[in-house]
mmCIF file of C-alpha atoms in Angstrom:
data_model
loop_
_atom_site.group_PDB
_atom_site.id
_atom_site.type_symbol
_atom_site.label_atom_id
_atom_site.label_comp_id
_atom_site.label_asym_id
_atom_site.label_seq_id
_atom_site.Cartn_x
_atom_site.Cartn_y
_atom_site.Cartn_z
ATOM 1 C CA MET N 116 -187.228 14.587 174.922
ATOM 2 C CA ASP N 117 -186.163 14.754 171.629
ATOM 3 C CA GLY N 118 -182.972 12.157 172.496
ATOM 4 C CA LYS N 119 -180.743 15.331 171.452
ATOM 5 C CA GLY N 120 -179.637 15.650 175.029
ATOM 6 C CA ILE N 121 -178.808 13.006 177.720
ATOM 7 C CA LEU N 122 -181.382 9.632 178.184
ATOM 8 C CA ILE N 123 -180.424 7.310 180.459
ATOM 9 C CA GLU N 124 -182.966 4.208 180.687
ATOM 10 C CA GLY N 125 -182.567 1.043 183.574
ATOM 11 C CA LEU N 126 -178.859 1.532 183.769
ATOM 12 C CA ARG N 127 -177.315 -1.008 185.668
ATOM 13 C CA LYS N 128 -173.572 -1.637 186.914
ATOM 14 C CA ARG N 129 -172.388 -4.385 188.634
ATOM 15 C CA TYR N 130 -168.942 -4.756 190.096
ATOM 16 C CA GLY N 131 -167.625 -8.654 191.007
ATOM 17 C CA GLN N 132 -169.508 -11.869 190.508
ATOM 18 C CA GLY N 133 -171.060 -14.182 193.037
ATOM 19 C CA ASP N 134 -171.436 -13.625 196.672
ATOM 20 C CA THR N 135 -169.107 -10.400 196.301
ATOM 21 C CA ALA N 136 -170.974 -8.939 193.655
ATOM 22 C CA VAL N 137 -172.072 -5.228 194.596
ATOM 23 C CA ASP N 138 -174.800 -3.354 192.455
ATOM 24 C CA ALA N 139 -173.937 0.216 192.148
ATOM 25 C CA LEU N 140 -176.082 1.025 189.995
ATOM 26 C CA LYS N 141 -179.652 -0.797 190.553
ATOM 27 C CA GLY N 142 -181.701 0.812 187.104
ATOM 28 C CA VAL N 143 -181.253 4.488 186.850
ATOM 29 C CA ASP N 144 -183.662 6.403 184.653
ATOM 30 C CA MET N 145 -182.382 10.242 183.749
ATOM 31 C CA HIS N 146 -183.056 12.386 181.062
ATOM 32 C CA VAL N 147 -181.670 16.047 180.269
ATOM 33 C CA GLU N 148 -182.760 18.233 177.339
ATOM 34 C CA PRO N 149 -180.535 19.956 175.259
ATOM 35 C CA GLY N 150 -179.645 23.579 177.019
ATOM 36 C CA GLU N 151 -180.785 22.269 180.640
ATOM 37 C CA VAL N 152 -178.715 22.211 183.755
ATOM 38 C CA VAL N 153 -179.235 19.191 186.087
ATOM 39 C CA GLY N 154 -178.222 18.865 189.062
ATOM 40 C CA LEU N 155 -177.168 15.086 190.519
ATOM 41 C CA ILE N 156 -176.463 14.944 194.252
ATOM 42 C CA GLY N 157 -176.323 12.299 196.466
ATOM 43 C CA PRO N 158 -174.244 10.865 199.679
ATOM 44 C CA SER N 159 -170.803 9.079 199.299
ATOM 45 C CA GLY N 160 -171.094 5.580 197.776
ATOM 46 C CA SER N 161 -174.525 6.238 196.514
ATOM 47 C CA GLY N 162 -173.635 5.652 192.890
ATOM 48 C CA LYS N 163 -172.487 9.208 191.792
ATOM 49 C CA SER N 164 -169.043 8.596 190.674
ATOM 50 C CA THR N 165 -170.253 5.127 189.018
ATOM 51 C CA LEU N 166 -172.593 6.970 186.680
ATOM 52 C CA LEU N 167 -170.512 9.592 185.748
ATOM 53 C CA LYS N 168 -167.923 6.947 184.584
ATOM 54 C CA CYS N 169 -170.777 5.079 182.894
ATOM 55 C CA LEU N 170 -171.592 8.225 180.632
ATOM 56 C CA GLY N 171 -167.985 9.303 180.485
ATOM 57 C CA ALA N 172 -167.686 6.186 178.829
ATOM 58 C CA VAL N 173 -164.788 5.500 181.274
ATOM 59 C CA ILE N 174 -166.046 2.119 182.742
ATOM 60 C CA ASP N 175 -168.603 -0.574 181.270
ATOM 61 C CA PRO N 176 -171.996 -0.522 182.287
ATOM 62 C CA THR N 177 -173.682 -3.802 183.014
ATOM 63 C CA ALA N 178 -177.054 -3.507 181.711
ATOM 64 C CA GLY N 179 -179.633 -0.691 180.403
ATOM 65 C CA SER N 180 -179.246 1.566 177.935
ATOM 66 C CA MET N 181 -177.326 5.519 177.632
ATOM 67 C CA THR N 182 -178.594 8.102 174.505
ATOM 68 C CA LEU N 183 -176.093 11.001 173.994
ATOM 69 C CA GLY N 184 -176.863 13.399 171.533
ATOM 70 C CA GLY N 185 -179.301 11.503 169.700
ATOM 71 C CA GLU N 186 -177.181 8.638 169.386
ATOM 72 C CA VAL N 187 -177.460 5.797 171.350
ATOM 73 C CA ILE N 188 -173.999 4.861 172.774
ATOM 74 C CA TYR N 189 -175.168 1.874 174.534
ATOM 75 C CA ASP N 190 -177.505 -0.612 174.910
ATOM 76 C CA ASN N 191 -176.791 -3.692 177.077
ATOM 77 C CA GLY N 192 -173.210 -3.218 174.960
ATOM 78 C CA TRP N 193 -171.234 -0.175 173.571
ATOM 79 C CA LYS N 194 -173.036 0.392 170.055
ATOM 80 C CA VAL N 195 -169.750 3.183 169.441
ATOM 81 C CA ARG N 196 -166.708 0.976 168.135
ATOM 82 C CA ASP N 197 -163.943 4.008 169.428
ATOM 83 C CA LEU N 198 -164.904 5.054 172.893
ATOM 84 C CA ARG N 199 -161.833 7.319 172.987
ATOM 85 C CA ALA N 200 -163.417 9.481 169.681
ATOM 86 C CA LEU N 201 -166.916 9.222 171.674
ATOM 87 C CA ARG N 202 -165.069 10.891 174.396
ATOM 88 C CA ARG N 203 -163.364 13.541 172.791
ATOM 89 C CA ASP N 204 -166.485 14.431 170.563
ATOM 90 C CA LYS N 205 -169.354 14.191 172.512
ATOM 91 C CA ILE N 206 -169.020 14.753 175.949
ATOM 92 C CA GLY N 207 -167.094 17.748 177.996
ATOM 93 C CA PHE N 208 -165.670 17.036 181.167
ATOM 94 C CA VAL N 209 -165.389 19.356 183.831
ATOM 95 C CA PHE N 210 -163.428 18.390 187.094
ATOM 96 C CA GLN N 211 -163.074 19.547 190.539
ATOM 97 C CA ALA N 212 -159.556 20.531 189.664
ATOM 98 C CA PRO N 213 -158.935 21.898 186.280
ATOM 99 C CA TYR N 214 -156.011 19.690 185.490
ATOM 100 C CA LEU N 215 -154.688 22.239 183.043
ATOM 101 C CA ILE N 216 -151.576 21.396 181.016
ATOM 102 C CA PRO N 217 -148.681 23.717 183.049
ATOM 103 C CA PHE N 218 -146.042 24.289 180.509
ATOM 104 C CA ILE N 219 -148.681 25.361 177.569
ATOM 105 C CA ASP N 220 -150.498 28.887 177.508
ATOM 106 C CA VAL N 221 -154.571 29.243 177.797
ATOM 107 C CA THR N 222 -155.116 29.354 174.336
ATOM 108 C CA ASP N 223 -153.130 25.687 173.536
ATOM 109 C CA ASN N 224 -154.483 24.180 176.552
ATOM 110 C CA VAL N 225 -158.063 24.889 175.067
ATOM 111 C CA ALA N 226 -157.007 24.191 171.308
ATOM 112 C CA LEU N 227 -155.343 21.233 171.913
ATOM 113 C CA LEU N 228 -158.290 18.751 171.781
ATOM 114 C CA PRO N 229 -159.940 19.743 168.638
ATOM 115 C CA MET N 230 -156.121 19.754 167.287
ATOM 116 C CA LEU N 231 -156.313 16.101 168.369
ATOM 117 C CA ALA N 232 -159.601 15.766 166.315
ATOM 118 C CA ARG N 233 -157.245 17.195 163.473
ATOM 119 C CA VAL N 234 -158.945 20.298 163.119
ATOM 120 C CA PRO N 235 -156.358 22.824 161.924
ATOM 121 C CA ASN N 236 -154.299 24.646 164.023
ATOM 122 C CA ALA N 237 -155.458 27.978 163.192
ATOM 123 C CA GLU N 238 -159.030 26.961 163.115
ATOM 124 C CA ALA N 239 -158.694 25.239 166.934
ATOM 125 C CA ARG N 240 -156.893 28.266 168.027
ATOM 126 C CA LYS N 241 -159.948 30.253 166.593
ATOM 127 C CA ARG N 242 -162.447 28.236 168.304
ATOM 128 C CA ALA N 243 -160.612 28.494 171.841
ATOM 129 C CA LEU N 244 -160.292 32.415 171.467
ATOM 130 C CA ASP N 245 -163.817 32.671 171.100
ATOM 131 C CA LEU N 246 -164.568 30.871 173.643
ATOM 132 C CA LEU N 247 -162.041 32.639 176.216
ATOM 133 C CA ALA N 248 -164.071 35.606 175.086
ATOM 134 C CA ALA N 249 -167.539 34.154 176.018
ATOM 135 C CA LEU N 250 -166.371 33.331 179.470
ATOM 136 C CA ASP N 251 -164.586 36.889 179.969
ATOM 137 C CA VAL N 252 -160.882 35.385 179.990
ATOM 138 C CA GLN N 253 -159.615 36.425 176.139
ATOM 139 C CA HIS N 254 -157.112 39.108 178.336
ATOM 140 C CA ARG N 255 -155.487 35.445 179.538
ATOM 141 C CA ALA N 256 -155.279 34.122 176.505
ATOM 142 C CA LYS N 257 -151.227 34.083 176.561
ATOM 143 C CA ALA N 258 -151.104 33.342 180.217
ATOM 144 C CA MET N 259 -149.398 30.325 181.672
ATOM 145 C CA PRO N 260 -152.177 28.502 184.325
ATOM 146 C CA SER N 261 -149.839 29.402 186.974
ATOM 147 C CA GLN N 262 -150.574 32.822 186.509
ATOM 148 C CA LEU N 263 -154.361 32.488 186.559
ATOM 149 C CA SER N 264 -156.272 32.440 189.732
ATOM 150 C CA GLY N 265 -158.660 29.618 190.899
ATOM 151 C CA GLY N 266 -161.647 30.972 189.370
ATOM 152 C CA GLU N 267 -159.901 32.032 185.894
ATOM 153 C CA GLN N 268 -158.635 28.318 185.906
ATOM 154 C CA GLN N 269 -161.770 26.735 186.052
ATOM 155 C CA ARG N 270 -163.407 29.173 183.375
ATOM 156 C CA VAL N 271 -160.541 27.871 181.085
ATOM 157 C CA ALA N 272 -161.596 24.441 181.976
ATOM 158 C CA ILE N 273 -164.809 24.920 181.190
ATOM 159 C CA ALA N 274 -163.790 26.250 177.493
ATOM 160 C CA ARG N 275 -162.107 23.242 177.041
ATOM 161 C CA GLY N 276 -164.583 21.267 177.973
ATOM 162 C CA LEU N 277 -166.776 23.118 175.371
ATOM 163 C CA VAL N 278 -164.498 23.246 172.539
ATOM 164 C CA ASN N 279 -165.296 20.518 170.973
ATOM 165 C CA HIS N 280 -168.994 21.536 170.811
ATOM 166 C CA PRO N 281 -169.812 18.212 172.887
ATOM 167 C CA PRO N 282 -173.783 17.595 173.046
ATOM 168 C CA VAL N 283 -173.111 16.564 176.626
ATOM 169 C CA ILE N 284 -170.961 18.088 179.460
ATOM 170 C CA LEU N 285 -170.164 16.374 182.457
ATOM 171 C CA ALA N 286 -168.939 18.570 185.683
ATOM 172 C CA ASP N 287 -167.836 16.588 188.801
ATOM 173 C CA GLU N 288 -167.709 18.792 191.714
ATOM 174 C CA PRO N 289 -166.931 21.920 189.453
ATOM 175 C CA THR N 290 -167.197 24.412 192.458
ATOM 176 C CA ALA N 291 -165.840 22.508 195.310
ATOM 177 C CA PRO N 292 -162.431 24.754 195.732
ATOM 178 C CA LEU N 293 -164.377 27.933 195.218
ATOM 179 C CA ASP N 294 -165.621 30.423 197.387
ATOM 180 C CA SER N 295 -169.389 31.063 197.260
ATOM 181 C CA GLU N 296 -169.236 34.290 194.811
ATOM 182 C CA ARG N 297 -166.728 32.027 192.271
ATOM 183 C CA ALA N 298 -169.156 29.399 192.480
ATOM 184 C CA MET N 299 -171.980 31.055 191.802
ATOM 185 C CA ALA N 300 -170.083 32.480 188.850
ATOM 186 C CA VAL N 301 -168.883 28.838 187.384
ATOM 187 C CA ILE N 302 -172.619 27.981 187.786
ATOM 188 C CA ARG N 303 -173.872 31.051 185.841
ATOM 189 C CA ILE N 304 -171.266 30.191 182.902
ATOM 190 C CA LEU N 305 -172.495 26.426 182.917
ATOM 191 C CA ASN N 306 -176.207 28.001 182.458
ATOM 192 C CA ASP N 307 -175.310 30.095 179.756
ATOM 193 C CA MET N 308 -173.196 28.074 177.888
ATOM 194 C CA ALA N 309 -175.869 25.223 177.857
ATOM 195 C CA ARG N 310 -178.139 27.708 176.248
ATOM 196 C CA LYS N 311 -175.968 29.216 173.734
ATOM 197 C CA PHE N 312 -174.637 25.530 172.600
ATOM 198 C CA GLU N 313 -177.764 23.647 173.211
ATOM 199 C CA THR N 314 -175.281 21.679 175.474
ATOM 200 C CA ALA N 315 -177.070 18.940 178.235
ATOM 201 C CA VAL N 316 -174.848 19.330 181.128
ATOM 202 C CA ILE N 317 -175.183 16.999 184.533
ATOM 203 C CA VAL N 318 -173.590 18.774 187.439
ATOM 204 C CA VAL N 319 -172.944 16.443 190.434
ATOM 205 C CA THR N 320 -171.789 18.431 193.517
ATOM 206 C CA HIS N 321 -172.151 18.446 197.180
ATOM 207 C CA ASP N 322 -172.359 22.461 197.028
ATOM 208 C CA GLU N 323 -174.943 23.568 199.171
ATOM 209 C CA LYS N 324 -174.076 27.206 197.478
ATOM 210 C CA ILE N 325 -175.334 25.899 194.108
ATOM 211 C CA ILE N 326 -177.910 23.306 194.526
ATOM 212 C CA PRO N 327 -181.067 26.218 194.898
ATOM 213 C CA THR N 328 -179.971 27.533 191.305
ATOM 214 C CA PHE N 329 -181.165 23.999 189.885
ATOM 215 C CA LYS N 330 -184.631 23.582 188.071
ATOM 216 C CA ARG N 331 -184.352 19.901 188.235
ATOM 217 C CA ILE N 332 -182.092 17.671 190.806
ATOM 218 C CA TYR N 333 -181.746 13.886 190.888
ATOM 219 C CA HIS N 334 -180.960 12.165 194.080
ATOM 220 C CA ILE N 335 -179.353 9.167 193.899
ATOM 221 C CA ARG N 336 -179.491 6.770 197.032
ATOM 222 C CA ASP N 337 -178.097 2.949 197.053
ATOM 223 C CA GLY N 338 -177.613 2.968 192.988
ATOM 224 C CA VAL N 339 -181.284 4.522 192.311
ATOM 225 C CA THR N 340 -181.975 7.704 190.944
ATOM 226 C CA HIS N 341 -185.345 9.845 192.035
ATOM 227 C CA GLU N 342 -186.183 13.065 190.488
ATOM 228 C CA GLU N 343 -187.428 16.172 192.238
ATOM 229 C CA ALA N 344 -188.019 19.821 191.068
ATOM 230 C CA GLY N 345 -185.138 21.964 192.265
ATOM 231 C CA GLU N 346 -185.751 25.939 193.106
ATOM 232 C CA GLY N 347 -183.928 27.343 190.061
ATOM 233 C CA ARG N 348 -183.231 30.379 191.895
ATOM 234 C CA GLY N 349 -181.293 33.057 189.556
ATOM 235 C CA PHE N 350 -181.076 31.587 186.169
ATOM 236 C CA GLN N 351 -184.338 31.754 184.314
#
């Protein structure tokens, strides 16, 4: 592992104190290479959401270390001063629901994030249009979110997650609302984009349709991860 993807070592998260304390993560170890898409699966309550929130700098871990894109962001304490900037610049999020802003068009939905990072408007829109073209939804660039199909909305959400060229994408059940054909299209896009942009991608999923596509899978049970080889079908 060259450190430019995702490296998690001994990550722990405890909620509460004393007799009421709950250890949601008990020493998680994971690595994801740049350009790799890894599945994270496990039953409800196993720690998947907690792990994703720690990685996304949404909640504070209790102990351990996390390295994203070659930068140590947490080592028994945050090593990054501005967590909002970390989330904006280092981490792309793709959720089960697209969460597009309903009153601005597709291009501006994608371009908004770099604009907030003070990228000039013209450059931000160019990035957005390039990604929409790469995801084959450039013909919807001026459409409003309500005019898109579910599959198109999820492609726009992926474009938004990639627009700041983050080294890491965290995808939380990105195919759950989609039928088989659209689900496979989304996971293929994530693989293509991971390779193209050298992005490390973690996909949290219960979706049996896409689990066979992963070359590596982490099972999380009772706050501990177990790595295993996946089938890796279809995305060589």
